[in-house]
Coordinates of C-alpha atoms and ligand atoms in Angstrom, one line a residue:
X1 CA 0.0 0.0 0.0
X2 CA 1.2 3.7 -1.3
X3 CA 2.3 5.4 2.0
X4 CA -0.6 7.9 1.0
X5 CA -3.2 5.9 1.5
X6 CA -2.2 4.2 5.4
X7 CA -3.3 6.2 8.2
X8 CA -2.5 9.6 9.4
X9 CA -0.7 10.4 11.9
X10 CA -3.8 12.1 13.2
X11 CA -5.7 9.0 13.4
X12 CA -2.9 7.3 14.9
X13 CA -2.4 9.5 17.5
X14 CA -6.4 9.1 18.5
X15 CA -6.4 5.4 18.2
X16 CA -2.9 5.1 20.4
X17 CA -5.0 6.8 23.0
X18 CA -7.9 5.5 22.5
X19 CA -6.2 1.7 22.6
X20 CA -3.5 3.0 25.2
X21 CA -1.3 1.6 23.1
X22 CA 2.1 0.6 23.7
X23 CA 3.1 0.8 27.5
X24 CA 6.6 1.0 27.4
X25 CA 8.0 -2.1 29.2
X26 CA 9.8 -2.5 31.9
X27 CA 10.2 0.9 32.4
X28 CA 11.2 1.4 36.2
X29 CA 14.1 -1.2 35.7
X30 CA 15.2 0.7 32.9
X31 CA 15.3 4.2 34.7
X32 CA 17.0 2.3 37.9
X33 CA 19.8 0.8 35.8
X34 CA 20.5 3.6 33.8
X35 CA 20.4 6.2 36.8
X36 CA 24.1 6.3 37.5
X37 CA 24.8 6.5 34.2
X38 CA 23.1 9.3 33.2
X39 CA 22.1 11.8 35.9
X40 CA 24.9 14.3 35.5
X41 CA 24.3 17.5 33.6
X42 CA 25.0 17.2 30.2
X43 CA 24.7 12.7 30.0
X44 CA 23.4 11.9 26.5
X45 CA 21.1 8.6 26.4
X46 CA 20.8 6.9 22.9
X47 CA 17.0 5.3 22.6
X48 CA 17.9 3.1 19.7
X49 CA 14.4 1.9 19.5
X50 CA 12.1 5.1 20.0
X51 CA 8.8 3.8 18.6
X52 CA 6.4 6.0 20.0
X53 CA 8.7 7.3 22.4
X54 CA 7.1 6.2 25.9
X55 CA 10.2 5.1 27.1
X56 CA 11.8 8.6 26.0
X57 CA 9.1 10.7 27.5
X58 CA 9.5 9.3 30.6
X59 CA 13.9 9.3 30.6
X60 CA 13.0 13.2 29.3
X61 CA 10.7 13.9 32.4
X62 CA 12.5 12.5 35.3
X63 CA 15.9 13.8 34.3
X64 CA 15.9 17.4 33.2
X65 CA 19.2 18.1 32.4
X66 CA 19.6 14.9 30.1
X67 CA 19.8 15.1 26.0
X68 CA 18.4 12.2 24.4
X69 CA 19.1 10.9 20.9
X70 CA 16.3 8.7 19.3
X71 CA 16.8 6.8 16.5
X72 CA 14.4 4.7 14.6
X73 CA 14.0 3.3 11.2
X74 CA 10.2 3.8 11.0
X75 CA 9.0 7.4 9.6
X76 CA 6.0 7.4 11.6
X77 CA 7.3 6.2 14.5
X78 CA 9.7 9.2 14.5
X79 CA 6.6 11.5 13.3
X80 CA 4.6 10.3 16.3
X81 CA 7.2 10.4 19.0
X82 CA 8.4 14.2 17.9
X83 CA 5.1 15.2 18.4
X84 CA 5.0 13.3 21.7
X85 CA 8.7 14.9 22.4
X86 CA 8.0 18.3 21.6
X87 CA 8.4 20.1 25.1
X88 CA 11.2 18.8 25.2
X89 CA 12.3 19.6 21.6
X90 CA 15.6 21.4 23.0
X91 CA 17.1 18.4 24.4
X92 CA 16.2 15.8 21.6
X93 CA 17.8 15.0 18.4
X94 CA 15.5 12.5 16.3
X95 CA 17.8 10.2 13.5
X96 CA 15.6 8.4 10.9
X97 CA 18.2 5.2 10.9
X98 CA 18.7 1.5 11.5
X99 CA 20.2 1.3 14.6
X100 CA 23.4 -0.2 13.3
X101 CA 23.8 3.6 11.7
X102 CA 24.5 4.3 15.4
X103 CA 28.1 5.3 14.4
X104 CA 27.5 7.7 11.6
X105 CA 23.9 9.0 13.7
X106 CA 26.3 10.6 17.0
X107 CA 29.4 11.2 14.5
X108 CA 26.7 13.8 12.5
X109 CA 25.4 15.1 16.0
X110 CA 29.4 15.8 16.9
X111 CA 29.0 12.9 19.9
X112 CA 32.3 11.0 20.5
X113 CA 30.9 8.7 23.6
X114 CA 27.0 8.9 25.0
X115 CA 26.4 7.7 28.7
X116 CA 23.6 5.4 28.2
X117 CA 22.1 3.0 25.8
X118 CA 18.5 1.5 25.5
X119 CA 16.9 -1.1 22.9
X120 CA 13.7 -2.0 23.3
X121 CA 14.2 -4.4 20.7
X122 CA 11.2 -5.6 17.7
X123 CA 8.1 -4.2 16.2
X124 CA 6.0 -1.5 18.1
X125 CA 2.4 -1.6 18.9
X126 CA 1.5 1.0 16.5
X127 CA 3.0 -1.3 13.7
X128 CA 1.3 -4.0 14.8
X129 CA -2.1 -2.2 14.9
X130 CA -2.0 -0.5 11.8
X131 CA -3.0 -3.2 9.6
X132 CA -1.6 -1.8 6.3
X133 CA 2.0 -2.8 7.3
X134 CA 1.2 -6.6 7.2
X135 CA 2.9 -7.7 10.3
X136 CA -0.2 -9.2 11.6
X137 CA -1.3 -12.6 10.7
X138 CA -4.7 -12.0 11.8
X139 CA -5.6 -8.7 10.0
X140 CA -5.6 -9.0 6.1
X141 CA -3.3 -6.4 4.5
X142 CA -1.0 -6.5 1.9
X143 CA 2.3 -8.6 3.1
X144 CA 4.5 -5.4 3.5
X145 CA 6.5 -5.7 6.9
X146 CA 9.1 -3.5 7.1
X147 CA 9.7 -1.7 9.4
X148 CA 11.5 1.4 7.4
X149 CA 8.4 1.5 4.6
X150 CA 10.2 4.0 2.5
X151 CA 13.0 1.0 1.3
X152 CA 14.0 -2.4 0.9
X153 CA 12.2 -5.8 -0.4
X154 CA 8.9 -6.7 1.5
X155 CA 7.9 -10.0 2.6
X156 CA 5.5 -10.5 -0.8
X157 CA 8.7 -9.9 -2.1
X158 CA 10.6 -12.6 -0.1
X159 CA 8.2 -14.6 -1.3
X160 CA 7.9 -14.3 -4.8
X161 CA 11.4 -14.2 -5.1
X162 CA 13.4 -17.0 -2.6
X163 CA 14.0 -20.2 -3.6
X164 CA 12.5 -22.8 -1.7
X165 CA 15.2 -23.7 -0.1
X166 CA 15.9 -20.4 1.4
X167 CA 12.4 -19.8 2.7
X168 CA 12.7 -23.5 4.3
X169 CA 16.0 -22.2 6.0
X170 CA 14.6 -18.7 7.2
X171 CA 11.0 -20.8 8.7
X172 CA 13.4 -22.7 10.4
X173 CA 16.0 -20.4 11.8
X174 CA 14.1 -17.1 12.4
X175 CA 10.4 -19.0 13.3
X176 CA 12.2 -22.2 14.8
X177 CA 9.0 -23.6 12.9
X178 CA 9.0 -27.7 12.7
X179 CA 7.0 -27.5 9.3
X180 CA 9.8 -25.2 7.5
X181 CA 10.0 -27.7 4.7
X182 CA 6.2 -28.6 4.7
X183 CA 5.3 -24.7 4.3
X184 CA 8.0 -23.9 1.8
X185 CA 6.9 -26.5 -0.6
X186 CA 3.5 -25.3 -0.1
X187 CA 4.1 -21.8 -0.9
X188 CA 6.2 -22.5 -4.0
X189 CA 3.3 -24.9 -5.1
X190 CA 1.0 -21.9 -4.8
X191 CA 2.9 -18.9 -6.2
X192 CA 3.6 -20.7 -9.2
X193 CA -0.2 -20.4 -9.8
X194 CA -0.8 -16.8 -8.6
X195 CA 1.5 -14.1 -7.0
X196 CA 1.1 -14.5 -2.4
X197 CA 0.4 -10.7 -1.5
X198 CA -1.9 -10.3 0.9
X199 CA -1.6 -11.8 4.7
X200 CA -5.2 -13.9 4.5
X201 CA -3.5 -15.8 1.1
X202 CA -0.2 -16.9 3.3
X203 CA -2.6 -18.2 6.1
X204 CA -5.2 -20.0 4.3
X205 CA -1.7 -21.8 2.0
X206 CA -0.1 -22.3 5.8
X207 CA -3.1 -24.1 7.5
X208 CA -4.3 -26.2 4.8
X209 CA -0.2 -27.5 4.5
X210 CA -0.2 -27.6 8.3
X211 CA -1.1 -31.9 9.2
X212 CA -4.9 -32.0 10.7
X213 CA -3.0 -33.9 14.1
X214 CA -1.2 -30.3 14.2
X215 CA -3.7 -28.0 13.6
X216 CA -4.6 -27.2 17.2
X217 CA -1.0 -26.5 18.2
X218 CA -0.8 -22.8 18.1
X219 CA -1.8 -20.7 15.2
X220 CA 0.0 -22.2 12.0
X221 CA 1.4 -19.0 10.6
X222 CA 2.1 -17.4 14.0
X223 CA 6.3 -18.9 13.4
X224 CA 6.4 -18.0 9.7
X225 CA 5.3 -14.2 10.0
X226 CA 8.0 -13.8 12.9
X227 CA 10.3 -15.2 10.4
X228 CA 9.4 -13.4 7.0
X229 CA 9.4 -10.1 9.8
X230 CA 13.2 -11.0 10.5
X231 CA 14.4 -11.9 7.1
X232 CA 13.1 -8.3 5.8
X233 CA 14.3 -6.5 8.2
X234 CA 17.3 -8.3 8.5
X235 CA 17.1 -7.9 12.4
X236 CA 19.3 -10.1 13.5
X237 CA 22.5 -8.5 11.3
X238 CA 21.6 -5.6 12.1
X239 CA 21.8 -6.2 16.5
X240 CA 25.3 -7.7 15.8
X241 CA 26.3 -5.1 14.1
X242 CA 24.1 -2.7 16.4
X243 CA 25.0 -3.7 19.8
X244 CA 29.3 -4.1 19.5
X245 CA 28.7 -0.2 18.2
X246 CA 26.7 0.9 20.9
X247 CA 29.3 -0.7 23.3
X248 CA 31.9 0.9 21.4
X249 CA 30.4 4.4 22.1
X250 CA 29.7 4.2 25.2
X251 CA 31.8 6.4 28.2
X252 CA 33.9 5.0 30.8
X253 CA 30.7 4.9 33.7
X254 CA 28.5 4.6 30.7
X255 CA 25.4 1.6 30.6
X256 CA 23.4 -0.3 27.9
X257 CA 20.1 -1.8 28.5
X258 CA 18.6 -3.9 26.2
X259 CA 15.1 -5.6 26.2
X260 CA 14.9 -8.7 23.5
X261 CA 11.5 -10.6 22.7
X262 CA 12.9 -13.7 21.4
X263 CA 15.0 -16.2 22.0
X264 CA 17.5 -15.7 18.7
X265 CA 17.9 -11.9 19.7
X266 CA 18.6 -12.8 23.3
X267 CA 21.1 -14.9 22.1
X268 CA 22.9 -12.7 20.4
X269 CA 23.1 -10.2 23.0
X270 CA 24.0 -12.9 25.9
X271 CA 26.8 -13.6 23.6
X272 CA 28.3 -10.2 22.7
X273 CA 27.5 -8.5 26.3
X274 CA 29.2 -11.7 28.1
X275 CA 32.2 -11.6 26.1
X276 CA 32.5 -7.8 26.4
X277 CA 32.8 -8.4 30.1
X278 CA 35.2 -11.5 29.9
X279 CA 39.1 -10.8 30.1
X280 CA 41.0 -11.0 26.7
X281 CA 43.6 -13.0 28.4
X282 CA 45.3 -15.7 26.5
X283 CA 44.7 -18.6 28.3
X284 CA 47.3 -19.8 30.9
X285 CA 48.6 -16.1 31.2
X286 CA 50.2 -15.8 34.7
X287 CA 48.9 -12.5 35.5
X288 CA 45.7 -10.4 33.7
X289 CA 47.6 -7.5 32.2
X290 CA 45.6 -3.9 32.0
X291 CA 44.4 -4.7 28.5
X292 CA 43.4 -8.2 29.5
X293 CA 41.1 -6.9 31.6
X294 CA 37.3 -6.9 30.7
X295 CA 36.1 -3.7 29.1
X296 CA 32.4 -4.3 31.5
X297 CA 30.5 -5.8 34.2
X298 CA 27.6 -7.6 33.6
X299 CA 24.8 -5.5 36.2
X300 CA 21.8 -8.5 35.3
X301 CA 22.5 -11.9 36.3
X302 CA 21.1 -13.8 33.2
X303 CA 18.0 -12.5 32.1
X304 CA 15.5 -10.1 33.9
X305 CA 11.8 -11.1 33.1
X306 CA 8.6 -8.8 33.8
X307 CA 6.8 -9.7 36.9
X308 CA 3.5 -11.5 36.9
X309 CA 1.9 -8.4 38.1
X310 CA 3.7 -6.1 34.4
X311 CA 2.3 -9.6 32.2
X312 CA -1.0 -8.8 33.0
X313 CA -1.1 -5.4 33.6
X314 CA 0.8 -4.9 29.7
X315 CA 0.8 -8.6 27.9
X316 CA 3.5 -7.2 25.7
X317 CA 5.9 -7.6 28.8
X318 CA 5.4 -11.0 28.5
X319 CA 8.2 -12.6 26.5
X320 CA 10.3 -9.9 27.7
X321 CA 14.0 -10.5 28.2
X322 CA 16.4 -8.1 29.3
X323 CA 20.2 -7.6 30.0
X324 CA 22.4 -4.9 31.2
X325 CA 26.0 -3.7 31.3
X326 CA 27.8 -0.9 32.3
X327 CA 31.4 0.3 30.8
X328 CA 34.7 0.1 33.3
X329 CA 37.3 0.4 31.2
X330 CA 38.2 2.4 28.2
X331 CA 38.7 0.9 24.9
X332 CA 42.2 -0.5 24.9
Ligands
SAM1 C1 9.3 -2.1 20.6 S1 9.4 -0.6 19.7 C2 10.0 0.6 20.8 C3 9.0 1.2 21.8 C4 9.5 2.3 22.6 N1 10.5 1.9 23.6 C5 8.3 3.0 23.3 O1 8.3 3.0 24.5 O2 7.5 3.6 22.6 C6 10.7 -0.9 18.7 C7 11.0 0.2 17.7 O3 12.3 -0.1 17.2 C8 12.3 0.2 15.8 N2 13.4 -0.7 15.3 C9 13.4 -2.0 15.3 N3 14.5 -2.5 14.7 C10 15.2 -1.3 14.3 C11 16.4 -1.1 13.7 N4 17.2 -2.1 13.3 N5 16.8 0.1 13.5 C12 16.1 1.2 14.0 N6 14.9 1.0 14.6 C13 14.5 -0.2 14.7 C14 10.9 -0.2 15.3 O4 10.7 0.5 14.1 C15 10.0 0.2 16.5 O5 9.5 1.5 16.3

């Protein structure tokens, strides 16, 4: 769909309020691990993820002297959250981005090291409500899903275009789906016949491949959508590429929090936020010199989860998974 014909922002802005949408998660956790970081006068915070900036808003409001940069690869997102950011306009810079841009975003805002990091990591609420964008599987719409809607392949695209073998391979690492091959074979069979565009088309090919024995284990297409979402966004390059930049920005004192809503992203972060804080040395070295020693400290023992209480009270908490680290060394 042209980007003419989706909502306006208007309309978004009455039905976020009228739906409440988007509660930003975790939020107290967030402001109590960053704290240190950033309460001294002039501490720059990078929201990576702003979406409708309620986690900004609320880092804006309970520390006055802090500047925030937000960076998002969704137009509308950025639209919506500069309106939401405006009394605060003086002490935000908004960067229409992917967040592995994070580099070139503070190099163009003359930032050699920020304070604080936070990603809040996959789609918002508004692009899950807004049907147009197709990341839905239970609103028909055009199968768009990206995030950025001003560039790049969609997922009709993926799949008009991927060989089965590579749609196989995505179902089964991005959706960790058990069908991959079953559901690949399908969709081939049917696009040979006519072009997959819309969401409905996908689901009704997904559920009458998916074995009648299976059909009441979950929603057949929930796997595949989370997949097609990942392949066009490329979302997991773009955190490993993302997340070793942030690190690399941030000040001596300085702290990253990020919030992951699957397994594969969580992965990625354990991985590159445990090995930040290991030391680099070589094995059977007698004594850890200066450079050896880890560049961070881990401040969340494995994974922090929402409490029961957050689940219900905002069921996109849910899957929530979130790690933190703070900087103690400088780069060697
Ligand atoms: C979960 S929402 C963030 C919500 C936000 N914390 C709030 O309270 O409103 C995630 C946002 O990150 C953006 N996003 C996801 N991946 C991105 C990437 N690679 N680069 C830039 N933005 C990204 C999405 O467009 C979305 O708006």
């Amino acid at each position: 769909m042209e980007r003419n014909q989706s909502l306006g922002i208007l309309e978004t802005l009455t039905l976020m309020t009228l739906n409440n949408i988007h509660i930003p998660v975790l939020l107290e956790r967030c402001v109590e691990l960053l704290s240190p970081a950033i309460s001294a006068p002039g501490a720059v915070l990078v929201d990576a993820t702003l979406g409708m900036g309620g986690h900004a808003e609320a880092f804006l409001q309970r520390f006055p002297e802090l500047t925030l940069v937000g960076l998002d690869r969704d137009t509308d997102a950025l639209t919506i959250a500069g309106e939401r950011l405006a009394p605060f306009a003086n002490r935000v810079h908004l960067v229409h981005t992917v967040y592995d841009g994070i580099a070139e975003a503070l190099q163009g805002l003359g930032l050699e090291s920020v304070d604080g990091f936070l990603f809040d990591l996959g789609v918002s609420s508004l692009q899950l409500d807004r049907a147009e964008r197709g990341f839905a599987y239970a609103k028909d719409a055009p199968l768009d899903m990206r995030m950025d809607a001003t560039t790049g392949p969609t997922a009709a695209d993926v799949l008009a275009t991927y060989p089965e073998s590579a749609l196989r391979s995505i179902f089964q690492r991005y959706g960790e789906e058990k069908l991959a091959a079953r559901y690949a074979r399908a969709i081939i069979a049917h696009r040979d016949g006519e072009p997959i565009e819309r969401s409905a088309q996908l689901v009704s090919i997904l559920t009458d491949a998916t074995p009648a024995a299976l059909s009441h284990a979950g929603h057949p297409a929930k796997r595949v959508f989370q997949a097609l979402r990942i392949e066009v966004n490329q979302e997991l390059a773009v955190l490993e590429s993302a997340i070793p930049a942030a690190l690399s920005s941030l000040s001596v004192g300085g702290r990253i929090v990020v919030m992951s809503y699957q397994s594969l992203e969580d992965r990625i972060v354990k991985q590159l936020l445990v090995a930040g804080a290991a030391s680099t040395a070589p094995v059977g070295f007698p004594v850890e010199l200066e450079q050896h020693k880890p560049e961070f400290r881990l401040l969340t023992r494995g994974t922090e989860l929402a409490s029961e209480e957050e689940k219900l009270r905002n069921p996109r908490s849910t899957p929530v998974r979130l790690r933190a680290a703070e900087r103690v060394r400088s780069i060697s």
